[in-house]
PDB file of C-alpha atoms in Angstrom:
ATOM      1  CA  MET Q 122      -8.194  41.304  37.609  1.00 40.00           C
ATOM      2  CA  ARG Q 123     -11.050  43.385  37.365  1.00 37.00           C
ATOM      3  CA  LYS Q 124     -12.052  45.106  40.611  1.00 41.00           C
ATOM      4  CA  PRO Q 125     -15.489  44.486  41.848  1.00 37.00           C
ATOM      5  CA  TRP Q 126     -16.395  47.902  42.042  1.00 40.00           C
ATOM      6  CA  ILE Q 127     -15.564  48.834  38.361  1.00 41.00           C
ATOM      7  CA  VAL Q 128     -19.001  47.507  36.615  1.00 39.00           C
ATOM      8  CA  GLY Q 129     -20.836  49.267  39.342  1.00 40.00           C
ATOM      9  CA  VAL Q 130     -19.184  52.803  38.930  1.00 39.00           C
ATOM     10  CA  ALA Q 131     -19.094  52.697  35.148  1.00 44.00           C
ATOM     11  CA  GLY Q 132     -22.183  54.340  34.597  1.00 43.00           C
ATOM     12  CA  ALA Q 133     -21.073  57.105  36.991  1.00 40.00           C
ATOM     13  CA  VAL Q 134     -17.570  57.564  35.784  1.00 42.00           C
ATOM     14  CA  LEU Q 135     -18.850  57.593  32.014  1.00 48.00           C
ATOM     15  CA  ALA Q 136     -21.703  60.555  33.021  1.00 43.00           C
ATOM     16  CA  ALA Q 137     -18.709  62.394  34.349  1.00 45.00           C
ATOM     17  CA  LEU Q 138     -16.639  61.852  31.273  1.00 44.00           C
ATOM     18  CA  LEU Q 139     -19.418  62.896  29.231  1.00 43.00           C
ATOM     19  CA  LEU Q 140     -20.444  66.525  30.768  1.00 43.00           C
ATOM     20  CA  GLY Q 141     -19.248  69.000  28.343  1.00 34.00           C
ATOM     21  CA  ALA Q 142     -16.542  71.539  29.861  1.00 37.00           C
ATOM     22  CA  CYS Q 143     -13.850  73.781  28.138  1.00 35.00           C
ATOM     23  CA  GLY Q 144     -10.982  75.045  28.901  1.00 36.00           C
ATOM     24  CA  ASP Q 145     -10.089  78.560  27.150  1.00 38.00           C
ATOM     25  CA  PRO Q 146      -7.247  78.464  24.752  1.00 41.00           C
ATOM     26  CA  GLN Q 147      -4.489  80.110  26.240  1.00 41.00           C
ATOM     27  CA  SER Q 148      -0.950  80.899  24.675  1.00 39.00           C
ATOM     28  CA  ALA Q 149       2.228  82.171  26.144  1.00 36.00           C
ATOM     29  CA  PRO Q 150       2.606  85.742  25.924  1.00 32.00           C
ATOM     30  CA  GLU Q 151       5.379  86.976  23.721  1.00 33.00           C
ATOM     31  CA  GLU Q 152       7.310  89.974  24.547  1.00 33.00           C
ATOM     32  CA  ALA Q 153       9.590  92.288  22.348  1.00 33.00           C
ATOM     33  CA  PRO Q 154      12.912  92.794  23.877  1.00 30.00           C
ATOM     34  CA  PRO Q 155      13.574  96.258  25.223  1.00 31.00           C
ATOM     35  CA  SER Q 156      15.748  98.577  23.212  1.00 29.00           C
ATOM     36  CA  VAL Q 157      19.555  98.984  24.797  1.00 30.00           C
ATOM     37  CA  ALA Q 158      19.464 102.552  24.642  1.00 31.00           C
ATOM     38  CA  GLY Q 159      16.506 105.060  23.538  1.00 36.00           C
ATOM     39  CA  PRO Q 160      17.151 107.972  21.546  1.00 36.00           C
ATOM     40  CA  ASP Q 161      17.290 110.493  24.309  1.00 40.00           C
ATOM     41  CA  ALA Q 162      20.035 108.695  26.357  1.00 40.00           C
ATOM     42  CA  SER Q 163      22.844 110.998  27.378  1.00 42.00           C
ATOM     43  CA  PRO Q 164      26.614 110.454  25.588  1.00 39.00           C
ATOM     44  CA  THR Q 165      27.409 108.420  28.610  1.00 40.00           C
ATOM     45  CA  THR Q 166      24.603 106.071  28.320  1.00 40.00           C
ATOM     46  CA  ARG Q 167      24.961 105.647  24.568  1.00 40.00           C
ATOM     47  CA  GLN Q 168      28.800 104.942  24.881  1.00 42.00           C
ATOM     48  CA  ARG Q 169      27.862 102.175  27.500  1.00 41.00           C
ATOM     49  CA  ALA Q 170      25.163 100.810  25.270  1.00 41.00           C
ATOM     50  CA  ALA Q 171      27.617 101.010  22.091  1.00 43.00           C
ATOM     51  CA  THR Q 172      30.025  98.716  24.286  1.00 44.00           C
ATOM     52  CA  ALA Q 173      27.265  96.547  25.664  1.00 46.00           C
ATOM     53  CA  ALA Q 174      25.516  96.099  22.282  1.00 51.00           C
ATOM     54  CA  PRO Q 175      27.622  93.210  20.658  1.00 54.00           C
ATOM     55  CA  ASP Q 176      26.834  91.041  23.858  1.00 60.00           C
ATOM     56  CA  ALA Q 177      23.440  92.274  23.745  1.00 55.00           C
ATOM     57  CA  GLU Q 178      22.951  91.723  20.298  1.00 59.00           C
ATOM     58  CA  THR Q 179      24.765  88.239  20.365  1.00 67.00           C
ATOM     59  CA  ASP Q 180      22.105  87.225  23.309  1.00 66.00           C
ATOM     60  CA  ALA Q 181      19.298  88.677  21.172  1.00 65.00           C
ATOM     61  CA  ASP Q 182      20.264  86.456  18.323  1.00 62.00           C
ATOM     62  CA  ALA Q 183      20.641  83.536  20.140  1.00 58.00           C
ATOM     63  CA  ASP Q 184      17.139  84.091  21.839  1.00 59.00           C
ATOM     64  CA  ALA Q 185      15.643  84.860  18.515  1.00 58.00           C
ATOM     65  CA  ALA Q 186      17.016  81.455  17.173  1.00 57.00           C
ATOM     66  CA  LYS Q 187      16.141  79.446  20.158  1.00 60.00           C
ATOM     67  CA  ALA Q 188      12.419  81.018  19.924  1.00 61.00           C
ATOM     68  CA  ALA Q 189      12.120  80.254  15.809  1.00 60.00           C
ATOM     69  CA  LYS Q 190      13.423  76.864  16.540  1.00 81.00           C
ATOM     70  CA  ALA Q 191      10.709  76.244  19.443  1.00 93.00           C
ATOM     71  CA  PRO Q 192       7.645  74.245  18.394  1.00 97.00           C
ATOM     72  CA  LYS Q 193       4.210  75.715  18.596  1.00 98.00           C
ATOM     73  CA  VAL Q 194       1.759  73.094  20.103  1.00 98.00           C
ATOM     74  CA  LEU Q 195      -1.884  72.825  19.854  1.00 98.00           C
ATOM     75  CA  TYR Q 196      -3.515  70.261  22.035  1.00 98.00           C
ATOM     76  CA  LEU Q 197      -7.399  69.063  21.593  1.00 98.00           C
ATOM     77  CA  GLY Q 198      -9.341  66.521  23.231  1.00 98.00           C
ATOM     78  CA  ASP Q 199     -11.983  65.082  25.477  1.00 96.00           C
ATOM     79  CA  SER Q 200     -11.756  64.738  29.361  1.00 95.00           C
ATOM     80  CA  LEU Q 201      -8.297  62.817  29.574  1.00 97.00           C
ATOM     81  CA  ALA Q 202      -7.160  65.685  27.609  1.00 98.00           C
ATOM     82  CA  MET Q 203      -8.802  68.197  29.871  1.00 97.00           C
ATOM     83  CA  GLU Q 204      -7.254  66.732  33.084  1.00 97.00           C
ATOM     84  CA  ASN Q 205      -3.719  66.464  31.194  1.00 98.00           C
ATOM     85  CA  GLN Q 206      -3.384  69.921  29.499  1.00 98.00           C
ATOM     86  CA  THR Q 207      -1.449  71.903  32.441  1.00 98.00           C
ATOM     87  CA  VAL Q 208       0.816  69.040  32.957  1.00 98.00           C
ATOM     88  CA  LEU Q 209       1.547  68.454  29.302  1.00 98.00           C
ATOM     89  CA  GLY Q 210       1.972  72.222  28.457  1.00 98.00           C
ATOM     90  CA  THR Q 211       4.624  72.252  31.491  1.00 98.00           C
ATOM     91  CA  PHE Q 212       6.820  69.478  29.936  1.00 98.00           C
ATOM     92  CA  LEU Q 213       6.496  70.863  26.675  1.00 98.00           C
ATOM     93  CA  LYS Q 214       7.595  74.081  27.617  1.00 98.00           C
ATOM     94  CA  ASP Q 215      10.266  72.892  30.142  1.00 97.00           C
ATOM     95  CA  ASP Q 216      11.926  70.414  27.709  1.00 97.00           C
ATOM     96  CA  LEU Q 217      11.154  71.816  24.215  1.00 97.00           C
ATOM     97  CA  GLY Q 218      10.535  75.664  25.013  1.00 97.00           C
ATOM     98  CA  ALA Q 219       7.122  75.053  23.169  1.00 98.00           C
ATOM     99  CA  ARG Q 220       4.472  77.940  22.597  1.00 98.00           C
ATOM    100  CA  TYR Q 221       1.448  75.835  23.739  1.00 98.00           C
ATOM    101  CA  THR Q 222      -2.240  76.207  23.405  1.00 98.00           C
ATOM    102  CA  SER Q 223      -4.896  73.874  24.673  1.00 98.00           C
ATOM    103  CA  ALA Q 224      -8.567  73.639  23.720  1.00 98.00           C
ATOM    104  CA  PRO Q 225     -10.163  70.446  25.247  1.00 98.00           C
ATOM    105  CA  TYR Q 226     -13.674  69.646  25.809  1.00 96.00           C
ATOM    106  CA  SER Q 227     -15.008  67.011  27.909  1.00 94.00           C
ATOM    107  CA  GLY Q 228     -17.138  64.594  26.499  1.00 92.00           C
ATOM    108  CA  THR Q 229     -16.145  64.994  22.822  1.00 95.00           C
ATOM    109  CA  THR Q 230     -15.005  62.441  19.993  1.00 95.00           C
ATOM    110  CA  LEU Q 231     -13.446  63.306  16.994  1.00 97.00           C
ATOM    111  CA  CYS Q 232     -16.344  64.642  14.849  1.00 96.00           C
ATOM    112  CA  ASP Q 233     -16.784  67.391  17.569  1.00 96.00           C
ATOM    113  CA  TYR Q 234     -13.746  69.114  16.400  1.00 97.00           C
ATOM    114  CA  LEU Q 235     -15.239  69.074  12.362  1.00 97.00           C
ATOM    115  CA  GLU Q 236     -16.103  72.261  11.018  1.00 97.00           C
ATOM    116  CA  GLY Q 237     -19.715  71.969   9.923  1.00 92.00           C
ATOM    117  CA  THR Q 238     -20.893  70.406  12.847  1.00 88.00           C
ATOM    118  CA  ALA Q 239     -21.789  73.501  14.887  1.00 77.00           C
ATOM    119  CA  ASP Q 240     -25.273  72.821  15.526  1.00 82.00           C
ATOM    120  CA  ARG Q 241     -24.849  69.032  16.770  1.00 85.00           C
ATOM    121  CA  SER Q 242     -21.366  69.465  18.379  1.00 91.00           C
ATOM    122  CA  LEU Q 243     -20.096  69.923  22.004  1.00 92.00           C
ATOM    123  CA  VAL Q 244     -17.325  72.497  20.731  1.00 96.00           C
ATOM    124  CA  PRO Q 245     -18.021  75.806  19.413  1.00 94.00           C
ATOM    125  CA  THR Q 246     -17.212  77.143  16.006  1.00 95.00           C
ATOM    126  CA  LYS Q 247     -14.381  78.971  17.096  1.00 96.00           C
ATOM    127  CA  ASP Q 248     -12.503  76.161  18.449  1.00 97.00           C
ATOM    128  CA  LYS Q 249     -12.775  73.811  15.860  1.00 98.00           C
ATOM    129  CA  ALA Q 250      -9.687  72.167  15.017  1.00 98.00           C
ATOM    130  CA  ALA Q 251      -9.212  73.846  11.761  1.00 98.00           C
ATOM    131  CA  ALA Q 252     -10.154  77.316  13.108  1.00 98.00           C
ATOM    132  CA  LEU Q 253      -7.576  77.013  15.599  1.00 98.00           C
ATOM    133  CA  VAL Q 254      -5.065  75.942  13.386  1.00 98.00           C
ATOM    134  CA  ARG Q 255      -5.724  78.934  11.227  1.00 98.00           C
ATOM    135  CA  ARG Q 256      -5.365  81.168  13.896  1.00 98.00           C
ATOM    136  CA  LEU Q 257      -2.242  79.816  15.684  1.00 98.00           C
ATOM    137  CA  SER Q 258      -0.408  77.988  12.675  1.00 98.00           C
ATOM    138  CA  PRO Q 259       0.888  75.539  15.100  1.00 98.00           C
ATOM    139  CA  ASP Q 260       3.628  73.048  13.948  1.00 98.00           C
ATOM    140  CA  TYR Q 261       1.866  70.153  15.941  1.00 98.00           C
ATOM    141  CA  VAL Q 262      -1.746  69.173  16.831  1.00 98.00           C
ATOM    142  CA  VAL Q 263      -1.884  66.499  19.483  1.00 98.00           C
ATOM    143  CA  LEU Q 264      -4.862  64.768  19.626  1.00 98.00           C
ATOM    144  CA  GLN Q 265      -5.862  62.600  22.197  1.00 98.00           C
ATOM    145  CA  PHE Q 266      -9.573  60.869  22.106  1.00 97.00           C
ATOM    146  CA  TRP Q 267     -10.608  57.898  24.258  1.00 95.00           C
ATOM    147  CA  GLY Q 268     -13.384  57.212  21.670  1.00 91.00           C
ATOM    148  CA  ASN Q 269     -16.417  58.752  23.250  1.00 87.00           C
ATOM    149  CA  ALA Q 270     -19.753  57.869  21.291  1.00 75.00           C
ATOM    150  CA  TRP Q 271     -22.746  58.203  23.348  1.00 74.00           C
ATOM    151  CA  ASP Q 272     -25.971  59.996  23.684  1.00 69.00           C
ATOM    152  CA  TYR Q 273     -23.939  63.304  25.090  1.00 76.00           C
ATOM    153  CA  THR Q 274     -22.078  62.849  21.706  1.00 85.00           C
ATOM    154  CA  PRO Q 275     -24.828  64.471  18.928  1.00 89.00           C
ATOM    155  CA  CYS Q 276     -22.109  64.639  16.117  1.00 91.00           C
ATOM    156  CA  MET Q 277     -22.153  60.794  16.086  1.00 91.00           C
ATOM    157  CA  ASP Q 278     -26.017  60.303  15.544  1.00 89.00           C
ATOM    158  CA  GLY Q 279     -26.607  57.827  18.013  1.00 89.00           C
ATOM    159  CA  ILE Q 280     -24.280  55.548  16.481  1.00 91.00           C
ATOM    160  CA  THR Q 281     -22.336  53.703  19.428  1.00 90.00           C
ATOM    161  CA  TYR Q 282     -19.868  50.779  20.045  1.00 91.00           C
ATOM    162  CA  GLY Q 283     -22.571  49.012  22.505  1.00 87.00           C
ATOM    163  CA  LYS Q 284     -25.021  49.143  19.494  1.00 87.00           C
ATOM    164  CA  ALA Q 285     -23.531  49.079  16.343  1.00 91.00           C
ATOM    165  CA  ARG Q 286     -19.926  48.270  16.535  1.00 93.00           C
ATOM    166  CA  THR Q 287     -19.314  48.277  12.461  1.00 95.00           C
ATOM    167  CA  LYS Q 288     -21.020  51.379  12.350  1.00 94.00           C
ATOM    168  CA  TYR Q 289     -19.340  53.043  14.885  1.00 95.00           C
ATOM    169  CA  PHE Q 290     -15.706  52.073  13.591  1.00 96.00           C
ATOM    170  CA  GLN Q 291     -16.612  53.218   9.936  1.00 96.00           C
ATOM    171  CA  ARG Q 292     -18.113  56.743  11.566  1.00 94.00           C
ATOM    172  CA  TYR Q 293     -15.092  56.812  13.421  1.00 96.00           C
ATOM    173  CA  THR Q 294     -12.567  56.251  10.899  1.00 97.00           C
ATOM    174  CA  ALA Q 295     -14.476  58.860   8.247  1.00 97.00           C
ATOM    175  CA  ALA Q 296     -14.050  61.418  11.069  1.00 97.00           C
ATOM    176  CA  ALA Q 297     -10.418  60.629  11.435  1.00 98.00           C
ATOM    177  CA  GLU Q 298      -9.876  61.294   7.964  1.00 98.00           C
ATOM    178  CA  GLN Q 299     -12.211  64.441   7.797  1.00 98.00           C
ATOM    179  CA  LEU Q 300     -10.236  65.604  10.756  1.00 98.00           C
ATOM    180  CA  THR Q 301      -6.934  65.143   8.824  1.00 98.00           C
ATOM    181  CA  ASP Q 302      -7.705  66.822   5.658  1.00 98.00           C
ATOM    182  CA  GLN Q 303      -9.386  69.964   7.357  1.00 98.00           C
ATOM    183  CA  ILE Q 304      -6.317  70.284   9.721  1.00 98.00           C
ATOM    184  CA  ALA Q 305      -4.248  69.991   6.647  1.00 98.00           C
ATOM    185  CA  ASN Q 306      -6.155  72.439   4.707  1.00 98.00           C
ATOM    186  CA  ALA Q 307      -6.024  75.101   7.283  1.00 98.00           C
ATOM    187  CA  GLY Q 308      -2.292  74.656   7.585  1.00 98.00           C
ATOM    188  CA  GLY Q 309      -1.906  75.376   3.980  1.00 96.00           C
ATOM    189  CA  ALA Q 310       1.887  75.703   3.260  1.00 96.00           C
ATOM    190  CA  HIS Q 311       2.484  75.383   6.950  1.00 96.00           C
ATOM    191  CA  ARG Q 312       0.860  71.940   7.363  1.00 98.00           C
ATOM    192  CA  PRO Q 313       1.145  70.993  10.747  1.00 98.00           C
ATOM    193  CA  THR Q 314       2.056  67.348  11.888  1.00 98.00           C
ATOM    194  CA  ILE Q 315      -1.084  65.521  13.684  1.00 98.00           C
ATOM    195  CA  VAL Q 316       0.143  63.573  16.614  1.00 98.00           C
ATOM    196  CA  TRP Q 317      -2.490  60.772  17.526  1.00 98.00           C
ATOM    197  CA  VAL Q 318      -2.245  59.915  21.021  1.00 98.00           C
ATOM    198  CA  LEU Q 319      -2.608  56.131  21.631  1.00 98.00           C
ATOM    199  CA  GLN Q 320      -4.879  55.345  24.492  1.00 97.00           C
ATOM    200  CA  GLY Q 321      -4.409  53.293  27.763  1.00 97.00           C
ATOM    201  CA  PRO Q 322      -6.339  50.048  28.605  1.00 96.00           C
ATOM    202  CA  ASP Q 323     -10.109  50.175  29.234  1.00 92.00           C
ATOM    203  CA  PRO Q 324     -11.255  47.283  31.507  1.00 90.00           C
ATOM    204  CA  ILE Q 325     -14.995  47.439  30.005  1.00 89.00           C
ATOM    205  CA  THR Q 326     -14.199  47.320  26.266  1.00 89.00           C
ATOM    206  CA  PRO Q 327     -10.559  46.297  26.067  1.00 91.00           C
ATOM    207  CA  ASP Q 328     -11.066  45.381  22.081  1.00 93.00           C
ATOM    208  CA  ARG Q 329     -12.217  48.676  21.435  1.00 94.00           C
ATOM    209  CA  VAL Q 330      -9.510  50.678  22.550  1.00 95.00           C
ATOM    210  CA  ARG Q 331      -7.261  48.270  20.605  1.00 96.00           C
ATOM    211  CA  ARG Q 332      -9.120  49.005  17.658  1.00 96.00           C
ATOM    212  CA  VAL Q 333      -9.320  52.854  18.161  1.00 97.00           C
ATOM    213  CA  ASN Q 334      -5.634  52.890  18.542  1.00 98.00           C
ATOM    214  CA  ALA Q 335      -5.240  50.876  15.740  1.00 98.00           C
ATOM    215  CA  LEU Q 336      -7.351  53.316  13.591  1.00 98.00           C
ATOM    216  CA  TYR Q 337      -4.861  56.113  14.580  1.00 98.00           C
ATOM    217  CA  GLU Q 338      -1.972  54.225  13.719  1.00 98.00           C
ATOM    218  CA  LYS Q 339      -3.371  53.501  10.106  1.00 98.00           C
ATOM    219  CA  GLN Q 340      -4.631  57.396   9.807  1.00 98.00           C
ATOM    220  CA  ALA Q 341      -1.031  58.583  10.816  1.00 98.00           C
ATOM    221  CA  LYS Q 342       0.652  56.467   8.417  1.00 98.00           C
ATOM    222  CA  ALA Q 343      -1.805  57.008   5.411  1.00 98.00           C
ATOM    223  CA  SER Q 344      -1.224  60.986   6.093  1.00 98.00           C
ATOM    224  CA  GLY Q 345       2.437  61.081   7.075  1.00 98.00           C
ATOM    225  CA  ASP Q 346       1.977  61.960  10.652  1.00 98.00           C
ATOM    226  CA  MET Q 347       2.776  60.435  13.861  1.00 98.00           C
ATOM    227  CA  VAL Q 348       1.856  58.557  17.020  1.00 98.00           C
ATOM    228  CA  ALA Q 349       2.736  59.157  20.710  1.00 98.00           C
ATOM    229  CA  ASP Q 350       1.737  55.760  22.549  1.00 98.00           C
ATOM    230  CA  ALA Q 351       0.934  57.617  25.664  1.00 98.00           C
ATOM    231  CA  GLY Q 352      -0.992  54.605  26.521  1.00 98.00           C
ATOM    232  CA  ARG Q 353       1.812  52.084  26.865  1.00 98.00           C
ATOM    233  CA  ALA Q 354       3.059  54.353  29.662  1.00 97.00           C
ATOM    234  CA  VAL Q 355       0.048  53.357  31.774  1.00 98.00           C
ATOM    235  CA  SER Q 356      -0.007  49.689  30.759  1.00 97.00           C
ATOM    236  CA  PRO Q 357       1.546  46.702  32.210  1.00 97.00           C
ATOM    237  CA  ALA Q 358       5.242  45.980  30.591  1.00 94.00           C
ATOM    238  CA  ALA Q 359       3.646  42.416  29.986  1.00 93.00           C
ATOM    239  CA  ASP Q 360       0.487  43.320  28.291  1.00 94.00           C
ATOM    240  CA  ARG Q 361      -0.110  46.718  26.490  1.00 95.00           C
ATOM    241  CA  TYR Q 362      -4.098  46.348  26.855  1.00 96.00           C
ATOM    242  CA  THR Q 363      -4.373  44.828  30.527  1.00 96.00           C
ATOM    243  CA  TRP Q 364      -5.934  47.293  32.783  1.00 97.00           C
ATOM    244  CA  THR Q 365      -4.447  47.930  36.111  1.00 96.00           C
ATOM    245  CA  GLN Q 366      -4.773  50.468  39.056  1.00 95.00           C
ATOM    246  CA  TYR Q 367      -1.155  50.438  40.085  1.00 94.00           C
ATOM    247  CA  LEU Q 368       2.284  49.751  38.283  1.00 95.00           C
ATOM    248  CA  PRO Q 369       5.842  49.363  39.425  1.00 94.00           C
ATOM    249  CA  CYS Q 370       7.710  52.929  39.874  1.00 94.00           C
ATOM    250  CA  THR Q 371       9.657  54.205  36.863  1.00 93.00           C
ATOM    251  CA  PRO Q 372      13.267  55.642  37.775  1.00 92.00           C
ATOM    252  CA  TYR Q 373      11.815  58.933  37.154  1.00 93.00           C
ATOM    253  CA  GLU Q 374       8.967  58.445  39.857  1.00 93.00           C
ATOM    254  CA  ARG Q 375      11.476  57.087  42.480  1.00 90.00           C
ATOM    255  CA  GLU Q 376      13.675  60.216  41.939  1.00 90.00           C
ATOM    256  CA  HIS Q 377      10.841  62.440  42.386  1.00 91.00           C
ATOM    257  CA  ASP Q 378       8.564  62.931  45.301  1.00 88.00           C
ATOM    258  CA  GLY Q 379       4.920  62.124  45.531  1.00 89.00           C
ATOM    259  CA  TYR Q 380       4.725  59.296  42.918  1.00 91.00           C
ATOM    260  CA  CYS Q 381       5.783  56.085  44.608  1.00 90.00           C
ATOM    261  CA  THR Q 382       2.750  55.978  46.804  1.00 75.00           C
ATOM    262  CA  GLN Q 383       3.000  52.791  48.006  1.00 67.00           C
ATOM    263  CA  PRO Q 384       6.870  52.857  48.964  1.00 59.00           C
ATOM    264  CA  GLY Q 385       7.106  49.431  50.296  1.00 67.00           C
ATOM    265  CA  ARG Q 386       5.875  47.545  47.299  1.00 69.00           C
ATOM    266  CA  ALA Q 387       7.685  50.581  45.235  1.00 87.00           C
ATOM    267  CA  ARG Q 388       4.493  51.030  43.261  1.00 92.00           C
ATOM    268  CA  THR Q 389       2.562  54.030  41.807  1.00 94.00           C
ATOM    269  CA  ALA Q 390      -1.217  54.571  41.501  1.00 94.00           C
ATOM    270  CA  LEU Q 391      -2.648  55.271  38.162  1.00 96.00           C
ATOM    271  CA  HIS Q 392      -6.269  55.611  38.897  1.00 96.00           C
ATOM    272  CA  HIS Q 393      -8.609  57.043  41.784  1.00 94.00           C
ATOM    273  CA  ASP Q 394     -10.227  54.312  43.757  1.00 93.00           C
ATOM    274  CA  GLU Q 395     -13.571  55.253  41.988  1.00 92.00           C
ATOM    275  CA  ASP Q 396     -12.665  56.183  38.348  1.00 93.00           C
ATOM    276  CA  TYR Q 397     -11.285  53.188  36.320  1.00 92.00           C
ATOM    277  CA  LEU Q 398     -10.747  55.655  33.323  1.00 92.00           C
ATOM    278  CA  HIS Q 399      -9.338  58.892  34.149  1.00 95.00           C
ATOM    279  CA  PHE Q 400      -5.796  59.210  35.715  1.00 97.00           C
ATOM    280  CA  CYS Q 401      -6.474  62.393  38.009  1.00 97.00           C
ATOM    281  CA  LEU Q 402      -6.169  61.130  41.622  1.00 96.00           C
ATOM    282  CA  ALA Q 403      -8.723  63.768  42.760  1.00 95.00           C
ATOM    283  CA  PRO Q 404     -12.267  62.703  42.686  1.00 91.00           C
ATOM    284  CA  THR Q 405     -14.163  63.354  39.382  1.00 85.00           C
ATOM    285  CA  THR Q 406     -16.049  67.073  39.777  1.00 84.00           C
ATOM    286  CA  SER Q 407     -19.482  67.876  38.075  1.00 83.00           C
ATOM    287  CA  LYS Q 408     -17.512  70.598  36.227  1.00 88.00           C
ATOM    288  CA  PRO Q 409     -14.242  69.075  34.454  1.00 87.00           C
ATOM    289  CA  LYS Q 410     -11.030  70.717  34.904  1.00 94.00           C
ATOM    290  CA  PRO Q 411      -7.184  70.348  34.583  1.00 97.00           C
ATOM    291  CA  CYS Q 412      -6.008  67.867  37.617  1.00 97.00           C
ATOM    292  CA  PRO Q 413      -5.219  70.047  40.629  1.00 96.00           C
ATOM    293  CA  VAL Q 414      -3.098  66.978  42.327  1.00 97.00           C
ATOM    294  CA  LEU Q 415       0.161  65.379  41.130  1.00 96.00           C
ATOM    295  CA  SER Q 416      -0.767  62.106  39.348  1.00 97.00           C
ATOM    296  CA  PRO Q 417       1.601  59.673  37.885  1.00 97.00           C
ATOM    297  CA  GLY Q 418      -0.615  58.532  35.246  1.00 98.00           C
ATOM    298  CA  ILE Q 419      -0.672  61.870  33.819  1.00 98.00           C
ATOM    299  CA  THR Q 420       2.740  62.436  34.001  1.00 98.00           C
ATOM    300  CA  ARG Q 421       3.652  59.368  32.312  1.00 98.00           C
ATOM    301  CA  MET Q 422       1.377  60.358  29.340  1.00 98.00           C
ATOM    302  CA  ALA Q 423       2.535  63.557  29.041  1.00 98.00           C
ATOM    303  CA  ARG Q 424       6.135  62.883  29.129  1.00 98.00           C
ATOM    304  CA  GLU Q 425       5.443  60.087  26.499  1.00 98.00           C
ATOM    305  CA  ILE Q 426       3.560  62.821  24.266  1.00 98.00           C
ATOM    306  CA  THR Q 427       6.479  65.309  24.700  1.00 98.00           C
ATOM    307  CA  ARG Q 428       9.489  62.685  24.029  1.00 98.00           C
ATOM    308  CA  ALA Q 429       7.600  61.860  20.799  1.00 98.00           C
ATOM    309  CA  ILE Q 430       7.496  65.409  19.697  1.00 98.00           C
ATOM    310  CA  ALA Q 431      11.079  65.918  20.657  1.00 97.00           C
ATOM    311  CA  ASP Q 432      12.255  62.485  18.763  1.00 97.00           C
ATOM    312  CA  ALA Q 433      10.425  63.764  15.687  1.00 97.00           C
ATOM    313  CA  ARG Q 434      12.312  67.104  15.825  1.00 94.00           C
ATOM    314  CA  SER Q 435      15.756  65.654  16.465  1.00 89.00           C
TER     315      SER Q 435
END
């Protein structure tokens, strides 16, 4: 059942969603292993080093092999990615040893990350998808976009779902194809796999998000890429596209403190009382940033994206 406050706060929530803000791309630092013994070491030190060298070399080889298998992941998207980025990075690093970079911008849509749109885009040239792929050479590019198309999204040229639905999906489809091509071309011989993140239910325009997800699935199939159905993790089991503020706790949430906020009913909160769209349980701020509090919806989506990448590598 739709909450009575949803329609009343929709404008405020969307305004917060569409405020442009950025997270500077950051990658985990890489350090070279120290030498076992330097050229000026004493004979005793050299002898000890020689004795220890086989084990040290074995450990170094194991570390090198582990690093070689660790995926490099680039995460791009809108305000949902903005609030998710820290939690997703933690899961990817802890579970997969990933080298992780995130560069989300709130209020964006796919065309904002296309090269050639710098003069009417919320994403600067240096952080366009292709530019980041050329610079970072990732194995995976994770794309999480709710499907923004408002006056705050100039690269859509005013084409919105509310005003021109057919043109909206045509434009969105073309942007998905262009973005795929630009990422693939930028990767060259090391073409990254694109991970299209499927979105959760939208109580205002439920059919829109259903069609956006279908578009992502179609594009992934056409280009040999993949999807991560993070949206299913924040949907009722009986109905993928029915919005809800609360869901039953998962085994993971019951095993970890802070998730089951209503223990008597074993339920967990997905949305803040005044925000039907985002999954951060802290109030929306004028300057979007990674979510500062534990939020079950974000954890659920991050775990599903991590699982999808892990399965693809197995």
